[in-house]
Each structure stands twice: as C-alpha cells, then as structure tokens.
C-alpha cells in the first residue's frame, strides 16, 4: 500500500470458524487445491479500479496472505474491531477516498462487481449488494407481510472512506457497517448480483466445488 493509493479493497479474514466446526477457519480451508481466501484475493487483484488490497487477519495467517501479494494488518476479537483496525491502517498508510469491503469466505467474488462499486461511489456515498426476498416472510403476531418491502444486504460493499472512517465504531451494536452511517447517507443498493454464496458449513465446500466447475464451463473469462 502506497501513500497516494486512493481506491482500496479490504478483505475481512478474521473469522474463527465456530459454525464451520473445524480447527482451521473456513477462509483457509482448501477448495480445489487452494485456500478459500485465495479466490477472493485473486478476484480483488484482477480489479481494474483498485490501487491496493488489504487483508485484515489474525497474525498467524499473515505470512500465508502475503504470499498472494496483499498488505496485511491484525484483526480483532470481533468483526467490528477487525474493521476498525483495517480502517485505521488504511488511514495511516494511504490517501484512500473509496473503499470496497469484501469477505474472505465468499470465493465467488467477481472483480466486475468490485469495479462497479468503485464507479458507483462517484455518485453515491455508500453501496451494498442486496438480494430480494424470494421466500414467504413471516412474523409472530402478523399474518401477512409484503416481502417486497424486505431485502438482505451482502458484501461486497463500498464506502466513501472519510465517511465510514468518521462514523464507524468498533463497539457499535450494529455489525452492518452501513447502519452506522447517518440516515441521510446517499446509499445505492445493487440487487441480484450472482454468486453470493459463502462458506459457512463443511458441506458448503462441496457445493462450492460444484459451482466452480459450473462457472468454469458456463461463465466467460
């Protein structure tokens, strides 16, 4: 990372894999011969907009991550602390104006989506990928809910860096970064981006392998 870098991608790699149920965190599990996080790093490095890539991770994995040519800094005990550590590192070592945050457990990240987010940040202050609800939505005490009013937000997400750096707090009850920004923030929701799948449970590795094979046959380079 150089002092004049303005467009930064930050990969959050700090999960411990408790739900995955293994000694090795899920982002370092081997998928088709290489760690899950390697797929994410490779997509980030193919970005035409990014000036640098920073991985936020436990120190024992820094040497592994450096082999893939990214900068690293230490993660925290919880996700928000890891993000705060990353933001502090970026502020101290770059001139970041736009930041895209991605997760190490999403091996299907597409560099075209990352580049779109960087471009959207010319007009918007924050960007999040989002998915419409496709199942029936229910709530105790309410018989009918309109699912068109609901959606999920997923990484990758983008921010005007000075804005998120100013408002983000590691002790916030919100783990969704955008929710820490003022309600007047100009946010763009990028719906229906393909390949949102993440690695959460052991069986997800088998699903991911099948999807990688499908993409190799059906998705152009």
Short mmCIF file of C-alpha atoms in Angstrom, two decimals:
data_model
loop_
_atom_site.label_atom_id
_atom_site.label_comp_id
_atom_site.label_asym_id
_atom_site.label_seq_id
_atom_site.Cartn_x
_atom_site.Cartn_y
_atom_site.Cartn_z
CA UNK A 1 0.00 0.00 0.00
CA UNK A 2 1.38 3.39 -1.05
CA UNK A 3 0.71 6.77 0.46
CA UNK A 4 -1.04 8.01 -2.69
CA UNK A 5 -3.35 4.99 -3.12
CA UNK A 6 -6.95 6.19 -3.36
CA UNK A 7 -9.01 3.07 -4.17
CA UNK A 8 -8.54 0.29 -1.61
CA UNK A 9 -10.11 -3.16 -1.23
CA UNK A 10 -10.23 -4.52 2.32
CA UNK A 11 -10.74 -8.25 2.90
CA UNK A 12 -12.05 -9.25 6.32
CA UNK A 13 -10.36 -12.55 7.22
CA UNK A 14 -10.80 -12.64 10.99
CA UNK A 15 -13.48 -15.31 11.47
CA UNK A 16 -12.63 -18.26 13.73
CA UNK A 17 -14.92 -20.78 12.01
CA UNK A 18 -17.02 -21.74 15.06
CA UNK A 19 -20.06 -22.62 12.94
CA UNK A 20 -17.84 -24.46 10.48
CA UNK A 21 -16.76 -26.80 13.27
CA UNK A 22 -13.08 -27.26 12.40
CA UNK A 23 -9.74 -26.25 13.87
CA UNK A 24 -8.84 -24.33 10.71
CA UNK A 25 -11.06 -21.28 9.99
CA UNK A 26 -13.27 -21.68 6.92
CA UNK A 27 -11.49 -18.98 4.91
CA UNK A 28 -8.31 -21.11 4.99
CA UNK A 29 -9.97 -24.42 4.15
CA UNK A 30 -8.76 -25.92 0.87
CA UNK A 31 -11.11 -25.62 -2.10
CA UNK A 32 -9.93 -27.22 -5.35
CA UNK A 33 -6.31 -27.09 -4.26
CA UNK A 34 -6.06 -23.66 -2.67
CA UNK A 35 -7.44 -21.77 0.33
CA UNK A 36 -10.90 -20.24 0.02
CA UNK A 37 -9.43 -16.78 0.65
CA UNK A 38 -7.12 -17.20 -2.36
CA UNK A 39 -10.12 -16.99 -4.72
CA UNK A 40 -11.16 -13.73 -3.11
CA UNK A 41 -7.65 -12.27 -3.30
CA UNK A 42 -7.30 -13.24 -6.96
CA UNK A 43 -10.57 -11.51 -7.85
CA UNK A 44 -9.51 -8.39 -5.94
CA UNK A 45 -6.17 -8.26 -7.72
CA UNK A 46 -7.92 -8.51 -11.10
CA UNK A 47 -9.84 -5.32 -10.31
CA UNK A 48 -9.12 -2.55 -12.79
CA UNK A 49 -10.05 0.13 -10.25
CA UNK A 50 -8.22 -0.92 -7.09
CA UNK A 51 -4.85 0.57 -6.17
CA UNK A 52 -4.17 -1.82 -3.28
CA UNK A 53 -5.62 -4.79 -1.37
CA UNK A 54 -5.50 -5.10 2.43
CA UNK A 55 -6.31 -8.29 4.34
CA UNK A 56 -7.33 -7.97 8.00
CA UNK A 57 -6.49 -11.26 9.71
CA UNK A 58 -5.06 -12.98 12.76
CA UNK A 59 -1.25 -12.59 12.83
CA UNK A 60 -0.61 -16.33 12.46
CA UNK A 61 -2.03 -16.16 8.91
CA UNK A 62 -0.15 -13.05 7.75
CA UNK A 63 2.69 -14.96 6.08
CA UNK A 64 0.19 -17.05 4.12
CA UNK A 65 -1.69 -13.98 2.93
CA UNK A 66 1.48 -12.11 1.97
CA UNK A 67 2.32 -14.94 -0.43
CA UNK A 68 -0.62 -13.75 -2.51
CA UNK A 69 0.78 -10.23 -2.71
CA UNK A 70 -1.54 -8.30 -0.41
CA UNK A 71 -0.92 -6.00 2.53
CA UNK A 72 -1.96 -7.30 5.94
CA UNK A 73 -2.87 -5.94 9.34
CA UNK A 74 -4.08 -7.58 12.53
CA UNK A 75 -7.74 -8.40 13.08
CA UNK A 76 -9.66 -8.00 16.32
CA UNK A 77 -11.61 -10.32 18.58
CA UNK A 78 -14.88 -9.45 16.81
CA UNK A 79 -15.75 -8.33 13.27
CA UNK A 80 -16.27 -4.68 14.16
CA UNK A 81 -12.88 -4.49 15.84
CA UNK A 82 -11.27 -6.06 12.78
CA UNK A 83 -12.93 -3.48 10.55
CA UNK A 84 -11.82 -0.66 12.80
CA UNK A 85 -8.24 -1.95 12.74
CA UNK A 86 -8.40 -2.09 8.97
CA UNK A 87 -9.79 1.43 8.65
CA UNK A 88 -7.08 2.77 10.96
CA UNK A 89 -4.37 1.05 8.92
CA UNK A 90 -5.77 2.45 5.67
CA UNK A 91 -5.97 5.97 7.07
CA UNK A 92 -2.38 5.81 8.29
CA UNK A 93 -0.85 4.28 5.15
CA UNK A 94 -2.80 5.67 2.19
CA UNK A 95 -4.81 8.57 0.83
CA UNK A 96 -7.92 6.42 0.49
CA UNK A 97 -11.01 8.04 -0.98
CA UNK A 98 -13.01 4.93 -1.92
CA UNK A 99 -13.09 1.66 -0.01
CA UNK A 100 -14.64 -1.67 -1.03
CA UNK A 101 -15.02 -4.24 1.78
CA UNK A 102 -15.24 -7.93 0.89
CA UNK A 103 -15.37 -11.15 2.92
CA UNK A 104 -12.73 -13.89 2.78
CA UNK A 105 -15.41 -16.61 2.84
CA UNK A 106 -17.03 -15.66 -0.49
CA UNK A 107 -14.89 -17.42 -3.12
CA UNK A 108 -17.21 -16.46 -5.99
CA UNK A 109 -16.43 -12.75 -5.76
CA UNK A 110 -16.41 -11.18 -9.22
CA UNK A 111 -13.97 -8.37 -9.98
CA UNK A 112 -16.56 -6.77 -12.27
CA UNK A 113 -18.83 -6.25 -9.24
CA UNK A 114 -15.97 -4.67 -7.30
CA UNK A 115 -15.22 -2.31 -10.19
CA UNK A 116 -18.90 -1.38 -10.50
CA UNK A 117 -18.95 -0.44 -6.82
CA UNK A 118 -15.89 1.78 -7.20
CA UNK A 119 -17.62 3.52 -10.12
CA UNK A 120 -20.89 3.94 -8.21
CA UNK A 121 -19.01 5.68 -5.42
CA UNK A 122 -18.52 8.63 -7.78
CA UNK A 123 -22.21 9.40 -7.25
CA UNK A 124 -23.14 7.60 -4.00
CA UNK A 125 -21.64 7.71 -0.52
CA UNK A 126 -22.14 4.00 0.16
CA UNK A 127 -23.01 0.94 -1.93
CA UNK A 128 -24.18 -2.51 -0.88
CA UNK A 129 -25.03 -5.61 -2.81
CA UNK A 130 -28.53 -6.76 -1.96
CA UNK A 131 -30.93 -9.63 -2.58
CA UNK A 132 -34.70 -9.52 -2.79
CA UNK A 133 -36.59 -11.94 -0.57
CA UNK A 134 -37.84 -14.92 -2.58
CA UNK A 135 -39.49 -16.87 0.24
CA UNK A 136 -42.58 -16.02 2.23
CA UNK A 137 -41.80 -13.63 5.08
CA UNK A 138 -43.44 -14.37 8.44
CA UNK A 139 -43.57 -12.64 11.82
CA UNK A 140 -45.11 -13.71 15.10
CA UNK A 141 -48.39 -11.83 15.58
CA UNK A 142 -48.65 -10.75 11.94
CA UNK A 143 -50.41 -12.96 9.40
CA UNK A 144 -49.33 -11.30 6.15
CA UNK A 145 -46.13 -9.40 5.34
CA UNK A 146 -45.19 -7.87 1.99
CA UNK A 147 -41.83 -9.37 1.08
CA UNK A 148 -41.26 -6.59 -1.48
CA UNK A 149 -40.51 -4.31 1.47
CA UNK A 150 -37.63 -6.51 2.68
CA UNK A 151 -34.20 -7.38 1.38
CA UNK A 152 -30.84 -8.60 2.62
CA UNK A 153 -27.55 -6.72 2.31
CA UNK A 154 -24.37 -8.56 1.45
CA UNK A 155 -20.70 -7.81 0.73
CA UNK A 156 -19.03 -6.53 -1.27
CA UNK A 157 -19.90 -3.09 -0.01
CA UNK A 158 -18.36 0.27 -0.84
CA UNK A 159 -17.88 3.50 1.06
CA UNK A 160 -16.52 6.96 0.65
CA UNK A 161 -13.67 6.29 3.01
CA UNK A 162 -13.66 9.55 5.02
CA UNK A 163 -17.34 9.00 5.79
CA UNK A 164 -17.11 5.41 7.08
CA UNK A 165 -13.86 6.19 8.89
CA UNK A 166 -15.56 9.05 10.73
CA UNK A 167 -18.73 7.26 11.83
CA UNK A 168 -17.69 3.63 12.29
CA UNK A 169 -17.38 2.48 15.91
CA UNK A 170 -15.98 -0.90 16.92
CA UNK A 171 -18.28 -1.02 19.98
CA UNK A 172 -21.48 -0.44 17.98
CA UNK A 173 -24.32 -2.93 18.35
CA UNK A 174 -24.61 -2.86 14.54
CA UNK A 175 -22.39 -5.29 12.66
CA UNK A 176 -23.72 -3.99 9.34
CA UNK A 177 -21.38 -1.07 8.56
CA UNK A 178 -23.91 0.95 6.56
CA UNK A 179 -26.23 1.07 9.57
CA UNK A 180 -23.60 3.07 11.43
CA UNK A 181 -23.76 5.85 8.85
CA UNK A 182 -26.22 8.77 9.13
CA UNK A 183 -29.69 8.01 7.78
CA UNK A 184 -29.18 10.82 5.27
CA UNK A 185 -26.32 8.93 3.61
CA UNK A 186 -26.81 8.51 -0.12
CA UNK A 187 -26.84 4.69 -0.49
CA UNK A 188 -27.13 2.59 -3.64
CA UNK A 189 -28.41 -0.98 -3.39
CA UNK A 190 -27.01 -3.21 -6.11
CA UNK A 191 -29.59 -6.00 -6.44
CA UNK A 192 -29.31 -9.52 -7.77
CA UNK A 193 -25.56 -9.84 -8.19
CA UNK A 194 -24.89 -13.53 -8.99
CA UNK A 195 -22.81 -15.89 -6.88
CA UNK A 196 -23.43 -14.54 -3.37
CA UNK A 197 -22.69 -17.92 -1.84
CA UNK A 198 -20.39 -18.02 1.18
CA UNK A 199 -18.64 -20.81 3.01
CA UNK A 200 -20.35 -21.31 6.39
CA UNK A 201 -20.63 -25.07 6.96
CA UNK A 202 -18.45 -28.04 5.84
CA UNK A 203 -20.99 -29.11 3.22
CA UNK A 204 -20.62 -25.70 1.59
CA UNK A 205 -17.18 -26.71 0.33
CA UNK A 206 -18.71 -29.48 -1.78
CA UNK A 207 -21.33 -27.09 -3.11
CA UNK A 208 -18.62 -24.55 -3.88
CA UNK A 209 -16.59 -27.08 -5.81
CA UNK A 210 -19.61 -27.91 -7.97
CA UNK A 211 -20.33 -24.23 -8.56
CA UNK A 212 -16.72 -23.52 -9.51
CA UNK A 213 -16.93 -26.29 -12.10
CA UNK A 214 -20.19 -24.84 -13.42
CA UNK A 215 -18.72 -21.34 -13.69
CA UNK A 216 -15.68 -22.71 -15.48
CA UNK A 217 -17.93 -24.18 -18.16
CA UNK A 218 -20.62 -21.52 -18.45
CA UNK A 219 -19.22 -18.14 -17.38
CA UNK A 220 -16.85 -16.42 -19.83
CA UNK A 221 -13.49 -15.16 -18.58
#
